[in-house]
């Protein structure tokens, strides 16, 4: 047995970790209580098997690529970083990327990850045409919107619980360059931020960084980043068409004492960040796609900043109708606590595709909290507000929500469970997350 | 026919072999992958073609079947510009201490086969007047250790073969590279206790091989720290060394 945890390093639990080398060996690795693991970027317990965790990053081959259509067939362990590095210079990028490029295709499908373009272009699963799935029962199925469509919509966003994704066929986006034309807007409070995001609906990419220690009149003050793929003629003379992503240089070498992140340091950081951003507001800049999409990837192992006890991310989505009032309430409680980190993100989402996909039309807010004190109670309190507003919590970030919160948020759960049961009657595929949130007790 | 450079990777299914093949393909080389089971290498060849738009082929090659070597080289449609041997077998030292067959396999896989096949290519390269031969040896060959001297001695023989070959063929336009990777996170070392700061991932080795070929480096310790570590280990007096437990 090995101690395993997600990116948030909480919880840390025992599971046997296997790294099969062939699809046949993947099949043999599935025993009662197994789940696939990609690159371990889910924050909580989603990628940890109750008994066994099946590491998939060794499956990193591209099967075929058609430059005429951007259609690509690949193994589930290919990382988006690898895909971007190999195909970016040839003018192709994934349609959807999350806030880190170090996720696997299998993990991106299982969480139906959203990017800064979800409001207009949907999630990762929308660009997946078919999936080769190894079910818990031992079948290997090719699934798509047309063929085994139930299994397909349960697998997209299904957190690995329908089986192991072995391969996928998906479409890449054609781009002229590896640069983004960025437009920064500074918003002095929550209303202004939400207005700017609404107005940014027509932008391909939009996201707000929100200062969650600001209070009173400043509550919700933000920097909104809109973005478009830059055309070749928008680049400065002599600029590389496709800048290369650096492997993270700076690394956090040790677990910092959790003292480092305190009210004062967070407040000071946020003040500085806001002012620097506000100075860039108004004008358009052309920036490399790497800092635009993956601002945290420049620092390896940044999760160690939160100390040995790890941290929790709380990411909720609030339906459009009440979003303004509900977000103000949540932000007010968070700012009064004052220990949420500098990473607070506000973004508009559109419809999700999979049965358990997180997105729904409305606003999503993501906050990080170090694990200490009464944080679990506090987050339960926030959950009650989310549930009352008809919202839900993102499974890929979750390590602690209650069954009740989960069941209230995910209306398609019973359909999902029926499909899961038909694919895996014996219940072989189970993760710590499914055990915590929805397996029969 | 293309005018691209070409590389032949012997032991193409290993993690380091795959990483080296990717590094060369990314730099624009056409790639040949050779291993015991050519069909099993086809997905890797397809990966290289799809990613880098180069030509990639697979060949059957067994390092223990030395009788087949002449035919293997003669059967290639063209002599590659670079040939890399990544073939090797760690084996189990404890078994090799009493099981002569196992010890023989380790010795032949790490010394006899790789030396003979690279020697053969070097002769062809000499006749042509150009080519690069790369042997992936090991820091384990720098000094025999109690815990793995069967493997280490075979690697020592291989390193000595490469350095002699280098001295002989370099004036004929042929370059010989010896690579000593140290600890690498691969299938071979899975489950072993490796020392973090001295351990690298396979792609780092792949890039180091490409760099050594292009810059004409003779001996590469993939992580520079190993050069120092091995310098210290090599210079310890035998009386002290034999008391140490590694
Ligand atoms: C800094 C950071 C920023 C992030 N930003 C975003 C964001 O903007 N948007 C967003 O949506 N998410 C975001 N995430 C979350 C991340 O995108 C998801 O958790 C993603 O699933 C991680 O992929 P992974 O390969 O690391 O998978 P893991 O973390 O290893 O696994 C995640 C889930 O996928 C399943 N899985 C993995 N591989 C397979 C497979 N082959 N077959 C079946 N199931 C599989 C696992 O069982 C698990 O349920 C972020 C995470 C980090 C650390």
mmCIF file of C-alpha atoms in Angstrom, chain A residues 33-334:
data_model
loop_
_atom_site.group_PDB
_atom_site.id
_atom_site.type_symbol
_atom_site.label_atom_id
_atom_site.label_comp_id
_atom_site.label_asym_id
_atom_site.label_seq_id
_atom_site.Cartn_x
_atom_site.Cartn_y
_atom_site.Cartn_z
ATOM 1 C CA UNK A 33 -12.499 -0.968 -5.495
ATOM 2 C CA UNK A 34 -10.328 0.340 -8.340
ATOM 3 C CA UNK A 35 -10.248 3.693 -10.079
ATOM 4 C CA UNK A 36 -8.057 5.248 -12.747
ATOM 5 C CA UNK A 37 -5.698 8.081 -11.945
ATOM 6 C CA UNK A 38 -4.338 10.544 -14.466
ATOM 7 C CA UNK A 39 -1.797 13.138 -13.365
ATOM 8 C CA UNK A 40 -3.233 13.607 -9.872
ATOM 9 C CA UNK A 41 -4.353 17.216 -10.377
ATOM 10 C CA UNK A 42 -7.790 16.675 -8.879
ATOM 11 C CA UNK A 43 -7.614 18.309 -5.468
ATOM 12 C CA UNK A 44 -9.328 15.784 -3.218
ATOM 13 C CA UNK A 45 -10.041 12.063 -3.283
ATOM 14 C CA UNK A 46 -11.423 11.543 -6.809
ATOM 15 C CA UNK A 47 -8.371 9.796 -8.222
ATOM 16 C CA UNK A 48 -7.767 7.386 -5.351
ATOM 17 C CA UNK A 49 -9.142 3.859 -5.522
ATOM 18 C CA UNK A 50 -10.766 2.373 -2.446
ATOM 19 C CA UNK A 51 -8.397 -0.596 -2.799
ATOM 20 C CA UNK A 52 -6.345 0.089 -5.894
ATOM 21 C CA UNK A 53 -5.356 3.111 -7.951
ATOM 22 C CA UNK A 54 -4.461 2.537 -11.584
ATOM 23 C CA UNK A 55 -1.897 5.043 -12.846
ATOM 24 C CA UNK A 56 -2.490 5.879 -16.504
ATOM 25 C CA UNK A 57 0.201 8.389 -17.445
ATOM 26 C CA UNK A 58 2.351 5.666 -19.039
ATOM 27 C CA UNK A 59 -0.197 5.521 -21.859
ATOM 28 C CA UNK A 60 1.020 8.593 -23.644
ATOM 29 C CA UNK A 61 0.952 7.751 -27.330
ATOM 30 C CA UNK A 62 -0.738 9.633 -30.107
ATOM 31 C CA UNK A 63 -2.410 7.077 -32.355
ATOM 32 C CA UNK A 64 -3.138 9.241 -35.353
ATOM 33 C CA UNK A 65 -3.604 12.852 -36.332
ATOM 34 C CA UNK A 66 -5.271 14.396 -39.351
ATOM 35 C CA UNK A 67 -3.967 17.913 -39.969
ATOM 36 C CA UNK A 68 -6.806 18.564 -42.419
ATOM 37 C CA UNK A 69 -9.490 18.219 -39.752
ATOM 38 C CA UNK A 70 -7.599 18.529 -36.461
ATOM 39 C CA UNK A 71 -8.981 15.137 -35.501
ATOM 40 C CA UNK A 72 -6.706 13.239 -33.143
ATOM 41 C CA UNK A 73 -6.793 9.781 -31.584
ATOM 42 C CA UNK A 74 -4.730 9.402 -28.448
ATOM 43 C CA UNK A 75 -4.145 7.347 -25.342
ATOM 44 C CA UNK A 76 -5.727 8.595 -22.133
ATOM 45 C CA UNK A 77 -2.462 9.306 -20.337
ATOM 46 C CA UNK A 78 -1.271 11.977 -22.785
ATOM 47 C CA UNK A 79 -0.897 15.234 -20.872
ATOM 48 C CA UNK A 80 -2.356 18.414 -22.301
ATOM 49 C CA UNK A 81 1.096 19.982 -21.850
ATOM 50 C CA UNK A 82 2.540 17.328 -24.116
ATOM 51 C CA UNK A 83 -0.243 17.821 -26.656
ATOM 52 C CA UNK A 84 0.281 21.592 -26.681
ATOM 53 C CA UNK A 85 4.063 21.244 -27.024
ATOM 54 C CA UNK A 86 3.796 18.744 -29.885
ATOM 55 C CA UNK A 87 0.894 20.192 -31.840
ATOM 56 C CA UNK A 88 0.986 23.885 -30.925
ATOM 57 C CA UNK A 89 3.922 24.558 -33.253
ATOM 58 C CA UNK A 90 1.898 22.836 -35.991
ATOM 59 C CA UNK A 91 -1.016 25.224 -35.371
ATOM 60 C CA UNK A 92 -3.285 23.091 -33.192
ATOM 61 C CA UNK A 93 -4.402 23.412 -29.574
ATOM 62 C CA UNK A 94 -7.011 21.671 -27.419
ATOM 63 C CA UNK A 95 -10.349 23.483 -27.578
ATOM 64 C CA UNK A 96 -10.597 23.502 -23.801
ATOM 65 C CA UNK A 97 -7.801 23.777 -21.258
ATOM 66 C CA UNK A 98 -8.147 24.075 -17.471
ATOM 67 C CA UNK A 99 -5.966 26.317 -15.286
ATOM 68 C CA UNK A 100 -3.069 23.857 -15.347
ATOM 69 C CA UNK A 101 -1.711 22.110 -18.419
ATOM 70 C CA UNK A 102 -0.439 19.159 -16.410
ATOM 71 C CA UNK A 103 -3.637 17.127 -16.662
ATOM 72 C CA UNK A 104 -4.178 13.982 -18.673
ATOM 73 C CA UNK A 105 -6.739 13.549 -21.414
ATOM 74 C CA UNK A 106 -8.409 10.832 -19.308
ATOM 75 C CA UNK A 107 -8.620 13.177 -16.323
ATOM 76 C CA UNK A 108 -9.918 16.013 -18.500
ATOM 77 C CA UNK A 109 -12.685 13.782 -19.853
ATOM 78 C CA UNK A 110 -13.547 12.320 -16.447
ATOM 79 C CA UNK A 111 -13.970 15.788 -14.931
ATOM 80 C CA UNK A 112 -15.329 17.306 -18.184
ATOM 81 C CA UNK A 113 -13.016 20.180 -17.365
ATOM 82 C CA UNK A 114 -13.990 23.736 -18.173
ATOM 83 C CA UNK A 115 -11.746 26.500 -19.392
ATOM 84 C CA UNK A 116 -12.040 30.231 -19.695
ATOM 85 C CA UNK A 117 -14.241 29.680 -22.766
ATOM 86 C CA UNK A 118 -16.961 27.586 -21.159
ATOM 87 C CA UNK A 119 -19.588 30.338 -21.444
ATOM 88 C CA UNK A 120 -19.337 30.228 -25.231
ATOM 89 C CA UNK A 121 -17.673 26.991 -26.270
ATOM 90 C CA UNK A 122 -18.556 24.468 -23.561
ATOM 91 C CA UNK A 123 -16.362 21.926 -21.813
ATOM 92 C CA UNK A 124 -13.671 19.429 -22.733
ATOM 93 C CA UNK A 125 -16.179 16.668 -23.460
ATOM 94 C CA UNK A 126 -17.819 18.674 -26.223
ATOM 95 C CA UNK A 127 -14.778 18.117 -28.422
ATOM 96 C CA UNK A 128 -14.478 14.414 -27.674
ATOM 97 C CA UNK A 129 -16.051 12.307 -30.406
ATOM 98 C CA UNK A 130 -15.502 8.843 -29.008
ATOM 99 C CA UNK A 131 -13.900 7.012 -26.142
ATOM 100 C CA UNK A 132 -12.444 3.531 -25.734
ATOM 101 C CA UNK A 133 -13.670 2.507 -22.289
ATOM 102 C CA UNK A 134 -12.682 -0.505 -20.164
ATOM 103 C CA UNK A 135 -15.717 -1.044 -17.953
ATOM 104 C CA UNK A 136 -15.690 -2.461 -14.460
ATOM 105 C CA UNK A 137 -17.352 -5.573 -15.810
ATOM 106 C CA UNK A 138 -14.420 -6.256 -18.099
ATOM 107 C CA UNK A 139 -15.788 -5.175 -21.465
ATOM 108 C CA UNK A 140 -13.935 -2.833 -23.754
ATOM 109 C CA UNK A 141 -16.424 -0.516 -25.460
ATOM 110 C CA UNK A 142 -16.105 2.190 -28.063
ATOM 111 C CA UNK A 143 -18.601 4.821 -26.922
ATOM 112 C CA UNK A 144 -19.793 8.032 -28.562
ATOM 113 C CA UNK A 145 -22.856 10.252 -28.824
ATOM 114 C CA UNK A 146 -24.312 7.760 -31.310
ATOM 115 C CA UNK A 147 -22.981 4.450 -30.021
ATOM 116 C CA UNK A 148 -23.549 3.498 -26.355
ATOM 117 C CA UNK A 149 -24.550 7.104 -25.815
ATOM 118 C CA UNK A 150 -25.681 6.487 -22.224
ATOM 119 C CA UNK A 151 -22.223 5.277 -21.345
ATOM 120 C CA UNK A 152 -20.712 8.236 -23.200
ATOM 121 C CA UNK A 153 -22.642 10.901 -21.290
ATOM 122 C CA UNK A 154 -21.971 9.111 -18.013
ATOM 123 C CA UNK A 155 -18.253 8.901 -18.768
ATOM 124 C CA UNK A 156 -17.861 12.588 -19.713
ATOM 125 C CA UNK A 157 -17.802 14.204 -16.275
ATOM 126 C CA UNK A 158 -18.218 10.807 -14.586
ATOM 127 C CA UNK A 159 -15.055 11.070 -12.462
ATOM 128 C CA UNK A 160 -13.681 7.752 -13.669
ATOM 129 C CA UNK A 161 -16.606 5.825 -12.206
ATOM 130 C CA UNK A 162 -17.859 4.242 -15.431
ATOM 131 C CA UNK A 163 -14.518 2.548 -16.046
ATOM 132 C CA UNK A 164 -11.058 3.300 -17.347
ATOM 133 C CA UNK A 165 -10.726 5.544 -20.392
ATOM 134 C CA UNK A 166 -8.057 3.918 -22.568
ATOM 135 C CA UNK A 167 -8.176 6.091 -25.679
ATOM 136 C CA UNK A 168 -10.165 8.980 -27.075
ATOM 137 C CA UNK A 169 -10.779 10.628 -30.401
ATOM 138 C CA UNK A 170 -11.144 14.389 -30.211
ATOM 139 C CA UNK A 171 -10.880 17.545 -32.231
ATOM 140 C CA UNK A 172 -8.158 20.154 -31.898
ATOM 141 C CA UNK A 173 -8.616 23.832 -32.627
ATOM 142 C CA UNK A 174 -6.659 25.397 -35.465
ATOM 143 C CA UNK A 175 -4.756 28.484 -34.346
ATOM 144 C CA UNK A 176 -2.480 30.849 -36.211
ATOM 145 C CA UNK A 177 -0.236 31.519 -33.229
ATOM 146 C CA UNK A 178 0.503 30.511 -29.667
ATOM 147 C CA UNK A 179 -0.364 33.983 -28.413
ATOM 148 C CA UNK A 180 -3.455 35.496 -26.818
ATOM 149 C CA UNK A 181 -4.635 39.063 -27.289
ATOM 150 C CA UNK A 182 -5.552 39.979 -23.745
ATOM 151 C CA UNK A 183 -7.754 42.803 -22.543
ATOM 152 C CA UNK A 184 -7.721 43.585 -18.806
ATOM 153 C CA UNK A 185 -10.606 45.368 -17.097
ATOM 154 C CA UNK A 186 -10.436 46.499 -13.509
ATOM 155 C CA UNK A 187 -13.683 46.330 -11.563
ATOM 156 C CA UNK A 188 -13.997 48.168 -8.271
ATOM 157 C CA UNK A 189 -16.652 45.892 -6.798
ATOM 158 C CA UNK A 190 -18.734 42.789 -7.400
ATOM 159 C CA UNK A 191 -21.398 44.521 -9.482
ATOM 160 C CA UNK A 192 -18.806 45.957 -11.799
ATOM 161 C CA UNK A 193 -17.099 42.585 -12.037
ATOM 162 C CA UNK A 194 -20.285 40.804 -12.987
ATOM 163 C CA UNK A 195 -21.187 43.490 -15.504
ATOM 164 C CA UNK A 196 -17.780 43.118 -17.091
ATOM 165 C CA UNK A 197 -18.148 39.335 -17.305
ATOM 166 C CA UNK A 198 -21.620 39.697 -18.832
ATOM 167 C CA UNK A 199 -20.243 42.150 -21.359
ATOM 168 C CA UNK A 200 -17.391 39.689 -21.942
ATOM 169 C CA UNK A 201 -19.846 37.006 -23.075
ATOM 170 C CA UNK A 202 -18.879 37.596 -26.662
ATOM 171 C CA UNK A 203 -15.170 37.193 -25.880
ATOM 172 C CA UNK A 204 -13.735 33.743 -26.519
ATOM 173 C CA UNK A 205 -12.048 33.654 -23.119
ATOM 174 C CA UNK A 206 -13.082 35.462 -19.975
ATOM 175 C CA UNK A 207 -12.283 35.086 -16.301
ATOM 176 C CA UNK A 208 -12.059 37.342 -13.245
ATOM 177 C CA UNK A 209 -9.454 37.274 -10.530
ATOM 178 C CA UNK A 210 -11.195 38.423 -7.432
ATOM 179 C CA UNK A 211 -9.719 39.937 -4.285
ATOM 180 C CA UNK A 212 -11.451 37.932 -1.599
ATOM 181 C CA UNK A 213 -10.035 39.855 1.319
ATOM 182 C CA UNK A 214 -11.438 43.194 0.093
ATOM 183 C CA UNK A 215 -14.470 44.233 2.151
ATOM 184 C CA UNK A 216 -17.193 46.847 2.391
ATOM 185 C CA UNK A 217 -17.380 49.025 -0.698
ATOM 186 C CA UNK A 218 -14.478 47.129 -2.201
ATOM 187 C CA UNK A 219 -16.179 43.745 -1.831
ATOM 188 C CA UNK A 220 -15.637 41.751 -4.993
ATOM 189 C CA UNK A 221 -13.111 44.068 -6.569
ATOM 190 C CA UNK A 222 -11.581 42.227 -9.478
ATOM 191 C CA UNK A 223 -9.451 42.134 -12.541
ATOM 192 C CA UNK A 224 -11.214 40.677 -15.573
ATOM 193 C CA UNK A 225 -9.116 39.047 -18.252
ATOM 194 C CA UNK A 226 -10.682 38.723 -21.703
ATOM 195 C CA UNK A 227 -8.777 36.927 -24.419
ATOM 196 C CA UNK A 228 -8.767 36.056 -28.125
ATOM 197 C CA UNK A 229 -6.342 33.933 -30.115
ATOM 198 C CA UNK A 230 -3.932 36.358 -31.714
ATOM 199 C CA UNK A 231 -3.558 36.280 -35.495
ATOM 200 C CA UNK A 232 -0.119 36.141 -37.025
ATOM 201 C CA UNK A 233 -0.367 39.784 -38.142
ATOM 202 C CA UNK A 234 -0.976 40.886 -34.551
ATOM 203 C CA UNK A 235 2.414 39.679 -33.347
ATOM 204 C CA UNK A 236 5.349 41.964 -32.847
ATOM 205 C CA UNK A 237 7.956 41.761 -35.603
ATOM 206 C CA UNK A 238 10.323 38.894 -35.003
ATOM 207 C CA UNK A 239 8.129 37.211 -32.378
ATOM 208 C CA UNK A 240 8.046 33.434 -32.487
ATOM 209 C CA UNK A 241 4.733 32.215 -33.871
ATOM 210 C CA UNK A 242 4.608 29.643 -31.167
ATOM 211 C CA UNK A 243 6.458 30.398 -27.947
ATOM 212 C CA UNK A 244 7.543 27.315 -26.053
ATOM 213 C CA UNK A 245 6.268 26.534 -22.586
ATOM 214 C CA UNK A 246 9.070 26.308 -20.096
ATOM 215 C CA UNK A 247 9.215 23.397 -17.715
ATOM 216 C CA UNK A 248 8.503 24.888 -14.310
ATOM 217 C CA UNK A 249 11.753 26.364 -13.074
ATOM 218 C CA UNK A 250 11.096 27.658 -9.625
ATOM 219 C CA UNK A 251 9.960 24.925 -7.279
ATOM 220 C CA UNK A 252 8.709 25.119 -3.731
ATOM 221 C CA UNK A 253 11.326 22.872 -2.136
ATOM 222 C CA UNK A 254 9.703 22.145 1.206
ATOM 223 C CA UNK A 255 6.365 22.441 2.891
ATOM 224 C CA UNK A 256 6.191 25.994 4.094
ATOM 225 C CA UNK A 257 4.996 26.489 7.630
ATOM 226 C CA UNK A 258 1.344 27.393 7.335
ATOM 227 C CA UNK A 259 2.164 30.652 9.126
ATOM 228 C CA UNK A 260 3.501 32.018 5.851
ATOM 229 C CA UNK A 261 0.020 32.524 4.559
ATOM 230 C CA UNK A 262 -1.660 34.748 7.035
ATOM 231 C CA UNK A 263 -4.103 37.583 6.825
ATOM 232 C CA UNK A 264 -1.379 40.164 6.414
ATOM 233 C CA UNK A 265 0.612 38.443 3.696
ATOM 234 C CA UNK A 266 -2.502 37.613 1.726
ATOM 235 C CA UNK A 267 -3.841 41.138 2.066
ATOM 236 C CA UNK A 268 -0.540 42.643 0.985
ATOM 237 C CA UNK A 269 -0.245 40.306 -1.953
ATOM 238 C CA UNK A 270 -3.759 40.991 -3.146
ATOM 239 C CA UNK A 271 -3.335 44.750 -2.850
ATOM 240 C CA UNK A 272 -0.182 44.634 -4.936
ATOM 241 C CA UNK A 273 -1.671 42.259 -7.492
ATOM 242 C CA UNK A 274 -4.771 44.388 -7.919
ATOM 243 C CA UNK A 275 -2.811 47.607 -8.370
ATOM 244 C CA UNK A 276 -0.415 46.100 -10.866
ATOM 245 C CA UNK A 277 -3.277 44.634 -12.850
ATOM 246 C CA UNK A 278 -5.271 47.846 -12.762
ATOM 247 C CA UNK A 279 -2.347 49.655 -14.336
ATOM 248 C CA UNK A 280 -2.512 47.351 -17.334
ATOM 249 C CA UNK A 281 -6.260 47.788 -17.678
ATOM 250 C CA UNK A 282 -7.802 49.319 -20.779
ATOM 251 C CA UNK A 283 -5.172 48.524 -23.370
ATOM 252 C CA UNK A 284 -4.798 45.227 -25.249
ATOM 253 C CA UNK A 285 -1.642 43.166 -24.801
ATOM 254 C CA UNK A 286 -0.438 40.122 -26.639
ATOM 255 C CA UNK A 287 0.696 37.470 -24.161
ATOM 256 C CA UNK A 288 1.954 33.927 -24.560
ATOM 257 C CA UNK A 289 -0.721 31.319 -24.047
ATOM 258 C CA UNK A 290 1.213 29.805 -21.126
ATOM 259 C CA UNK A 291 0.880 32.625 -18.572
ATOM 260 C CA UNK A 292 -2.589 33.413 -19.900
ATOM 261 C CA UNK A 293 -4.056 29.947 -19.409
ATOM 262 C CA UNK A 294 -1.708 28.466 -16.815
ATOM 263 C CA UNK A 295 -0.583 31.243 -14.459
ATOM 264 C CA UNK A 296 0.383 28.831 -11.666
ATOM 265 C CA UNK A 297 2.268 26.327 -13.786
ATOM 266 C CA UNK A 298 5.405 28.443 -13.639
ATOM 267 C CA UNK A 299 6.019 27.362 -10.050
ATOM 268 C CA UNK A 300 6.444 23.627 -9.590
ATOM 269 C CA UNK A 301 4.857 22.061 -6.522
ATOM 270 C CA UNK A 302 3.146 25.277 -5.478
ATOM 271 C CA UNK A 303 0.695 23.186 -3.446
ATOM 272 C CA UNK A 304 3.431 22.968 -0.811
ATOM 273 C CA UNK A 305 2.927 26.644 -0.037
ATOM 274 C CA UNK A 306 0.037 25.606 2.154
ATOM 275 C CA UNK A 307 2.117 23.490 4.471
ATOM 276 C CA UNK A 308 2.044 19.859 5.373
ATOM 277 C CA UNK A 309 -1.602 19.690 6.289
ATOM 278 C CA UNK A 310 -2.650 20.572 2.781
ATOM 279 C CA UNK A 311 -5.427 22.792 1.575
ATOM 280 C CA UNK A 312 -8.971 22.688 0.317
ATOM 281 C CA UNK A 313 -10.408 24.227 -2.745
ATOM 282 C CA UNK A 314 -14.033 25.195 -2.666
ATOM 283 C CA UNK A 315 -15.488 25.639 -6.135
ATOM 284 C CA UNK A 316 -19.205 26.186 -6.454
ATOM 285 C CA UNK A 317 -21.465 27.275 -9.265
ATOM 286 C CA UNK A 318 -24.499 29.477 -8.630
ATOM 287 C CA UNK A 319 -27.308 29.599 -11.201
ATOM 288 C CA UNK A 320 -27.567 32.880 -13.053
ATOM 289 C CA UNK A 321 -30.829 34.162 -11.487
ATOM 290 C CA UNK A 322 -29.658 34.743 -7.908
ATOM 291 C CA UNK A 323 -25.947 34.821 -8.561
ATOM 292 C CA UNK A 324 -25.420 38.478 -7.619
ATOM 293 C CA UNK A 325 -26.879 38.285 -4.116
ATOM 294 C CA UNK A 326 -25.581 34.824 -3.317
ATOM 295 C CA UNK A 327 -22.022 35.599 -4.401
ATOM 296 C CA UNK A 328 -22.065 38.805 -2.367
ATOM 297 C CA UNK A 329 -23.129 36.810 0.687
ATOM 298 C CA UNK A 330 -20.416 34.190 0.191
ATOM 299 C CA UNK A 331 -17.703 36.743 -0.505
ATOM 300 C CA UNK A 332 -18.690 38.730 2.531
ATOM 301 C CA UNK A 333 -18.321 35.681 4.788
ATOM 302 C CA UNK A 334 -15.018 34.765 3.169
#
